[in-house]
CSV table of C-alpha atoms and ligand atoms in Angstrom, one decimal:
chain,number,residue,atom,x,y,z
A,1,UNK,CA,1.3,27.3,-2.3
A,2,UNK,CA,1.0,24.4,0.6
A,3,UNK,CA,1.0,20.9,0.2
A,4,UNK,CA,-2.8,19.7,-0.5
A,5,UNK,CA,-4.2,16.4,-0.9
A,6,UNK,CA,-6.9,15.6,-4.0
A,7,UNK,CA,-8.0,12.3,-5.8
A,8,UNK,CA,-5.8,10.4,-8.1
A,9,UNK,CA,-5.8,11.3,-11.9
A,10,UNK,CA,-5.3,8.7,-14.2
A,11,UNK,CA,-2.1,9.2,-15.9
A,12,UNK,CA,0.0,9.4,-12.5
A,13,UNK,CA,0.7,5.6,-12.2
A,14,UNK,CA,4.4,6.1,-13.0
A,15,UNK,CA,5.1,8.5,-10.2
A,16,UNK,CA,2.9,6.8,-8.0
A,17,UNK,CA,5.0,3.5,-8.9
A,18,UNK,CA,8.2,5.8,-8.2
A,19,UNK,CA,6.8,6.5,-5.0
A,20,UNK,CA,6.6,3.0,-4.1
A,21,UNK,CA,9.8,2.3,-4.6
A,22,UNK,CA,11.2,5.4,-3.2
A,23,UNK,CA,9.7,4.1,0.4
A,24,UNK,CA,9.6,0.7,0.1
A,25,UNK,CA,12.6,-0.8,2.3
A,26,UNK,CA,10.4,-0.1,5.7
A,27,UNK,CA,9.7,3.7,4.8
A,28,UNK,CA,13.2,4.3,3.2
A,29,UNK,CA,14.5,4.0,-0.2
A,30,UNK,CA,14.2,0.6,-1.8
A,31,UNK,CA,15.8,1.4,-5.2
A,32,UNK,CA,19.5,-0.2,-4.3
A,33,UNK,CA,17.6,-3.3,-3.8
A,34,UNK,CA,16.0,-3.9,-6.6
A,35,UNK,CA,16.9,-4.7,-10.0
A,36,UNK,CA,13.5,-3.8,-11.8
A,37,UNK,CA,12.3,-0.3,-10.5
A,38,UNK,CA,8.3,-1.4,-11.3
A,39,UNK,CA,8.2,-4.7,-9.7
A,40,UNK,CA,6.9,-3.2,-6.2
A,41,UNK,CA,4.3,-1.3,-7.8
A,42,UNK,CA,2.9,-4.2,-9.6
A,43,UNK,CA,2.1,-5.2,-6.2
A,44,UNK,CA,1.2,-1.9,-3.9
A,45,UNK,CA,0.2,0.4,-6.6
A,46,UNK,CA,-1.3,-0.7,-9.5
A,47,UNK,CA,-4.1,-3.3,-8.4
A,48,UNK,CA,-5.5,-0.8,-6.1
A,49,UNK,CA,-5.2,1.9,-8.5
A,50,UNK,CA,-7.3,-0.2,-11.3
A,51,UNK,CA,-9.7,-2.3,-8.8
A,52,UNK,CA,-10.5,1.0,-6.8
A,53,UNK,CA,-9.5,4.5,-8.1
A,54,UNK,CA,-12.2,6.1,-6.2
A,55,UNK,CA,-10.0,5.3,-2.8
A,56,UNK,CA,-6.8,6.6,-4.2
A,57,UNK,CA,-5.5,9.9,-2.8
A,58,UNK,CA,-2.1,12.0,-3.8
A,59,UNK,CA,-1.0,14.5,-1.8
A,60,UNK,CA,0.7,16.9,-3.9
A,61,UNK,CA,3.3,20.1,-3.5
A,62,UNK,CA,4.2,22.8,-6.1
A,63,UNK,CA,6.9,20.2,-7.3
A,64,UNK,CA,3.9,17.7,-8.0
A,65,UNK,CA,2.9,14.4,-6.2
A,66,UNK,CA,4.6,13.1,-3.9
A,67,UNK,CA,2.5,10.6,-1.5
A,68,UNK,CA,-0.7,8.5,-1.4
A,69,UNK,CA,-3.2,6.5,0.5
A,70,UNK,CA,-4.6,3.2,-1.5
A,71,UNK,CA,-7.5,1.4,-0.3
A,72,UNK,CA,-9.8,-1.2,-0.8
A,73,UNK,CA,-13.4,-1.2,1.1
A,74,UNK,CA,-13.4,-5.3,0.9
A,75,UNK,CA,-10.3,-7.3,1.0
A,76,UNK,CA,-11.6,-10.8,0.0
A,77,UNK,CA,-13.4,-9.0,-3.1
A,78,UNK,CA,-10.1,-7.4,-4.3
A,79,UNK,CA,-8.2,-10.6,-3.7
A,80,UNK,CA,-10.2,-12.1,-6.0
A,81,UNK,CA,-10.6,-9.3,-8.4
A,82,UNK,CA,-6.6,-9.7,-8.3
A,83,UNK,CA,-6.5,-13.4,-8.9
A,84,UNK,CA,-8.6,-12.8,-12.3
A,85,UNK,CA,-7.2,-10.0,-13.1
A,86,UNK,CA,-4.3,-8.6,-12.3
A,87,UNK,CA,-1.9,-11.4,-11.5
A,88,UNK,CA,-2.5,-13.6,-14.7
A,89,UNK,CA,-0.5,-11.0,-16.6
A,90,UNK,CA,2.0,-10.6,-14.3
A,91,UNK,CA,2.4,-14.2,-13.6
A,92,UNK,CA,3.3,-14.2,-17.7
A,93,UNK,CA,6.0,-11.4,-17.5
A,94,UNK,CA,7.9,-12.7,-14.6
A,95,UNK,CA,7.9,-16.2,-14.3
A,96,UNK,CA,9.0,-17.9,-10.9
A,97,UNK,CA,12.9,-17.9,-12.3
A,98,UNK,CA,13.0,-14.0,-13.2
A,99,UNK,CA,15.5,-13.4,-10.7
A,100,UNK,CA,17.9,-15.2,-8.4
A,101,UNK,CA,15.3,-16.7,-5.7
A,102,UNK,CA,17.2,-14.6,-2.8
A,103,UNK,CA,17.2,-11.5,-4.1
A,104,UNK,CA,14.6,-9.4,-3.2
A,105,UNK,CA,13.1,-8.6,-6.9
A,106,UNK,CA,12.5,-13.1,-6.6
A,107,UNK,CA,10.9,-12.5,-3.4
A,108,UNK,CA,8.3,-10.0,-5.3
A,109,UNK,CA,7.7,-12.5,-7.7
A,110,UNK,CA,7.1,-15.0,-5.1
A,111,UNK,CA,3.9,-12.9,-4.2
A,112,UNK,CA,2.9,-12.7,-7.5
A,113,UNK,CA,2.9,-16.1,-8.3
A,114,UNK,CA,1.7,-17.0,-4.5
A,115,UNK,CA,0.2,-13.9,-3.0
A,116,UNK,CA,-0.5,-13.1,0.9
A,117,UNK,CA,-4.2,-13.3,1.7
A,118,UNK,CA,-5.6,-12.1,4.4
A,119,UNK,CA,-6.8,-14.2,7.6
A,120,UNK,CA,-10.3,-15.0,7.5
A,121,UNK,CA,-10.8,-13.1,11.1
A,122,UNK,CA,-9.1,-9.7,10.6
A,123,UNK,CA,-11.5,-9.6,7.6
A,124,UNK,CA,-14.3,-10.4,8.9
A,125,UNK,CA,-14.1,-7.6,11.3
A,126,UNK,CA,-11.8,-5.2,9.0
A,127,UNK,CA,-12.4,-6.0,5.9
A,128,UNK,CA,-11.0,-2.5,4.5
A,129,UNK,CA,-7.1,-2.6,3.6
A,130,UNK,CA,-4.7,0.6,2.7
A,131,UNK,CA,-1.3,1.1,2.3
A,132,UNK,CA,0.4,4.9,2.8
A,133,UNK,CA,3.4,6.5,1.5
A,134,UNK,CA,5.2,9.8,1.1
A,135,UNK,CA,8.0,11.1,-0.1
A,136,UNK,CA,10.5,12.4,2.6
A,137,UNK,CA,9.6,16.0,1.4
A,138,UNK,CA,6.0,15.7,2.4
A,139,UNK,CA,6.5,14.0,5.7
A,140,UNK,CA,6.0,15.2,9.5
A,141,UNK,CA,4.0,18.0,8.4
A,142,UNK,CA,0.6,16.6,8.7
A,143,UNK,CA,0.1,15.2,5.5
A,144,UNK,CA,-0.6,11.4,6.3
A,145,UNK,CA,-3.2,12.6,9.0
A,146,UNK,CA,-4.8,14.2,6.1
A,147,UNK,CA,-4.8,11.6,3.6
A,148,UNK,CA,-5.2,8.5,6.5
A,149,UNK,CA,-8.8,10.9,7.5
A,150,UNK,CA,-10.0,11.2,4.2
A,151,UNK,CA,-9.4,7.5,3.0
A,152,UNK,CA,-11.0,6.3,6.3
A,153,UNK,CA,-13.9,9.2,5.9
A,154,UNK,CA,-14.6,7.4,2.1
A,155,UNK,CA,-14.1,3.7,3.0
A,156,UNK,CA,-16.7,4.2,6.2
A,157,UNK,CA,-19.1,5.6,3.9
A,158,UNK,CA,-19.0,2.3,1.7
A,159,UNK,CA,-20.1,0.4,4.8
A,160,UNK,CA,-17.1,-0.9,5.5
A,161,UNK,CA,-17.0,-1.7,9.4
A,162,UNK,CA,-13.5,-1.8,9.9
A,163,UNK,CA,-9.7,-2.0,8.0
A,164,UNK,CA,-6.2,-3.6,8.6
A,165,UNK,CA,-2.9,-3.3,7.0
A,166,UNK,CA,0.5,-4.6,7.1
A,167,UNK,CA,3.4,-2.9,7.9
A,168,UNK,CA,7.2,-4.6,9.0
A,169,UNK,CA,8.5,-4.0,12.4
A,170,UNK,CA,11.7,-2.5,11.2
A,171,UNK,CA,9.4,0.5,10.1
A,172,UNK,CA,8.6,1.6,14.0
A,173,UNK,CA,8.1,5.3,13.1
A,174,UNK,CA,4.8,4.0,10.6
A,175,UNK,CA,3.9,2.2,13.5
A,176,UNK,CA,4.1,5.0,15.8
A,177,UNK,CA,1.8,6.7,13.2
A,178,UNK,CA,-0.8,4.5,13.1
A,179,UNK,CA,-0.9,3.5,16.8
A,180,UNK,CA,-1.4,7.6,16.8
A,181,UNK,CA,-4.4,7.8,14.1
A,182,UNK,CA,-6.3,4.6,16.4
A,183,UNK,CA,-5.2,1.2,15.0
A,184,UNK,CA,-3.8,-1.5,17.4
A,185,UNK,CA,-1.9,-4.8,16.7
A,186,UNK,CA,-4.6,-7.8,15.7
A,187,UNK,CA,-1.7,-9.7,14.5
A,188,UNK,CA,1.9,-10.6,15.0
A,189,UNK,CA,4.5,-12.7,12.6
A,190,UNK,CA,8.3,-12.6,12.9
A,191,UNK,CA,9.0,-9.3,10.3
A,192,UNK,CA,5.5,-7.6,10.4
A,193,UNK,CA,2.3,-7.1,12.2
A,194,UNK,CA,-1.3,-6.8,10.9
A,195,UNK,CA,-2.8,-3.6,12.8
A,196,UNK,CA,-6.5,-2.6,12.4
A,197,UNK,CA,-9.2,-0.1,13.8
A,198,UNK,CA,-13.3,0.4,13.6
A,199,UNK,CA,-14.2,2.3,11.0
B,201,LIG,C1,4.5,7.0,8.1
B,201,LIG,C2,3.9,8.2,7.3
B,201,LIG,C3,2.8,7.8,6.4
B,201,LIG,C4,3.4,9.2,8.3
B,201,LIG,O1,3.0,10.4,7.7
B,201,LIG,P1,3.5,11.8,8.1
B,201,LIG,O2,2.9,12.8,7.1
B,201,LIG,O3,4.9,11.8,8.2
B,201,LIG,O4,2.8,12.0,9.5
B,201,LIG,P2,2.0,13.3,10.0
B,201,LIG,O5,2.9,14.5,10.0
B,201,LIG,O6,0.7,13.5,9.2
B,201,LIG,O7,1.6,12.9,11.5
B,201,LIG,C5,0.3,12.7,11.9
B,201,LIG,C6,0.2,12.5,13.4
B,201,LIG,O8,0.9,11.3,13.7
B,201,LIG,C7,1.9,11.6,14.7
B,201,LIG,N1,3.0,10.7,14.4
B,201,LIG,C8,3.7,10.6,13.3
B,201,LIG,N2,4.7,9.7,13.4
B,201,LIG,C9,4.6,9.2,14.7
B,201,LIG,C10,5.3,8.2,15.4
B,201,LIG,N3,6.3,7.5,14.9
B,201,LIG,N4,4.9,8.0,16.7
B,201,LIG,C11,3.9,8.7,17.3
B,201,LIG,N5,3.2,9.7,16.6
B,201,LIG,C12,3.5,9.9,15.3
B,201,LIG,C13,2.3,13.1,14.4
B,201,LIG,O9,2.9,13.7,15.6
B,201,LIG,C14,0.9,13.7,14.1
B,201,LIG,O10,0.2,13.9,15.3
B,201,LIG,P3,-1.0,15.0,15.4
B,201,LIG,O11,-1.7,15.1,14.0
B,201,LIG,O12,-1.9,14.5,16.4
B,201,LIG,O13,-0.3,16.3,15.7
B,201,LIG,C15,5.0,8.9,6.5
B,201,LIG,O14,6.0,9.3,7.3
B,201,LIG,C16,5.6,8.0,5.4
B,201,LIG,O15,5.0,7.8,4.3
B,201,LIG,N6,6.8,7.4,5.6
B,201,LIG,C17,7.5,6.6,4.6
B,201,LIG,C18,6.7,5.5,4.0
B,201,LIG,C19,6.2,4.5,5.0
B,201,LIG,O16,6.8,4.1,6.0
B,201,LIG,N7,4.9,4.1,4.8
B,201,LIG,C20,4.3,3.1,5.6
B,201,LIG,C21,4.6,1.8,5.1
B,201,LIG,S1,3.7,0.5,6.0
């Protein structure tokens, strides 16, 4: 059987968090770098996953899942869901001190005690957000167009007018990718850009 893509089923958080860390030093493995395997998913995973389920996506192959697409139709709403709740509990199980400030586990807790929020243009005109990964043994083979089609095909159907993500400029084969599936710069800082298209 081929790799196919479906909706998330509760109960997959774990590999989903996996996955996460599996690509999250630019798109390559991120687990040398950090000390506590679930702290990235507590960021990229698990809000989404709670705040919208409906947007989450796996693709999966006969050895299980092994990539998703997360998305939110309204960032400003899901900051604020996040700021209720999801962060509070966080905030309580890693205080600012949890690790050694230059590591990159404190950097993590950095954003969860002071998280990024999204300039007030990009939202206004892409107010969607996403974030994409797969495992190496789904990639190149057609499975992020998949998933990047159907998230956009369900977020457009909210009403959402357009979406943005982030993505660091050391990753230049993700941003190969989405230049490919239509989304241009909108904005530029020293280690990432904010890229967005019309939904
Ligand atoms: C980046 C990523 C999502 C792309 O998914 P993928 O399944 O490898 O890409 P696909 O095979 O679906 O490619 C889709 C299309 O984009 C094109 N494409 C892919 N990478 C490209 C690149 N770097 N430059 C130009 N085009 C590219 C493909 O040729 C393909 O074109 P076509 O459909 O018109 O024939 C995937 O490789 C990945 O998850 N990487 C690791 C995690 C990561 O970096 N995530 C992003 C973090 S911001």
């Amino acid at each position: 059987m081929g790799a196919k893509i479906r909706k998330y089923q509760p109960g997959e958080e774990q590999v989903l968090y996996d996955i996460c860390l599996l690509t999250g030093d630019s798109g390559a493995d991120a687990s040398g770098l950090h000390q506590d395997p679930a702290l990235l998913g507590e960021v990229y995973v698990g809000p989404y996953l709670r705040f919208a389920p409906e947007h989450a996506l796996v693709g999966v192959d006969d050895d299980g899942v092994a990539g998703y697409v997360l998305g939110v139709p309204d960032t400003v709403a899901f900051e604020a869901w996040c700021e209720r709740s999801w962060w509070p509990d966080l905030r309580v199980r890693y205080p600012l001190d949890s690790f050694p400030a230059d590591s990159p586990d404190g950097g993590i807790v950095r954003l969860i005690h002071n998280p990024a929020v999204a300039s007030p243009d990009v939202v206004e005109r892409y107010p969607a957000h996403l974030h994409i990964d797969l495992l190496p043994r789904l990639q190149s083979q057609g499975m992020g167009r998949k998933l990047m089609t159907a998230l956009l095909d369900g977020l457009a159907a909210t009403g959402a007018p357009g979406i943005h993500l982030g993505v660091s400029t050391a990753n230049q084969r993700a941003i190969g990718f989405y230049r490919h599936m239509g989304f241009t710069e909108v904005e530029t800082y020293t280690h990432s850009l904010v890229m967005a298209r019309a939904l």
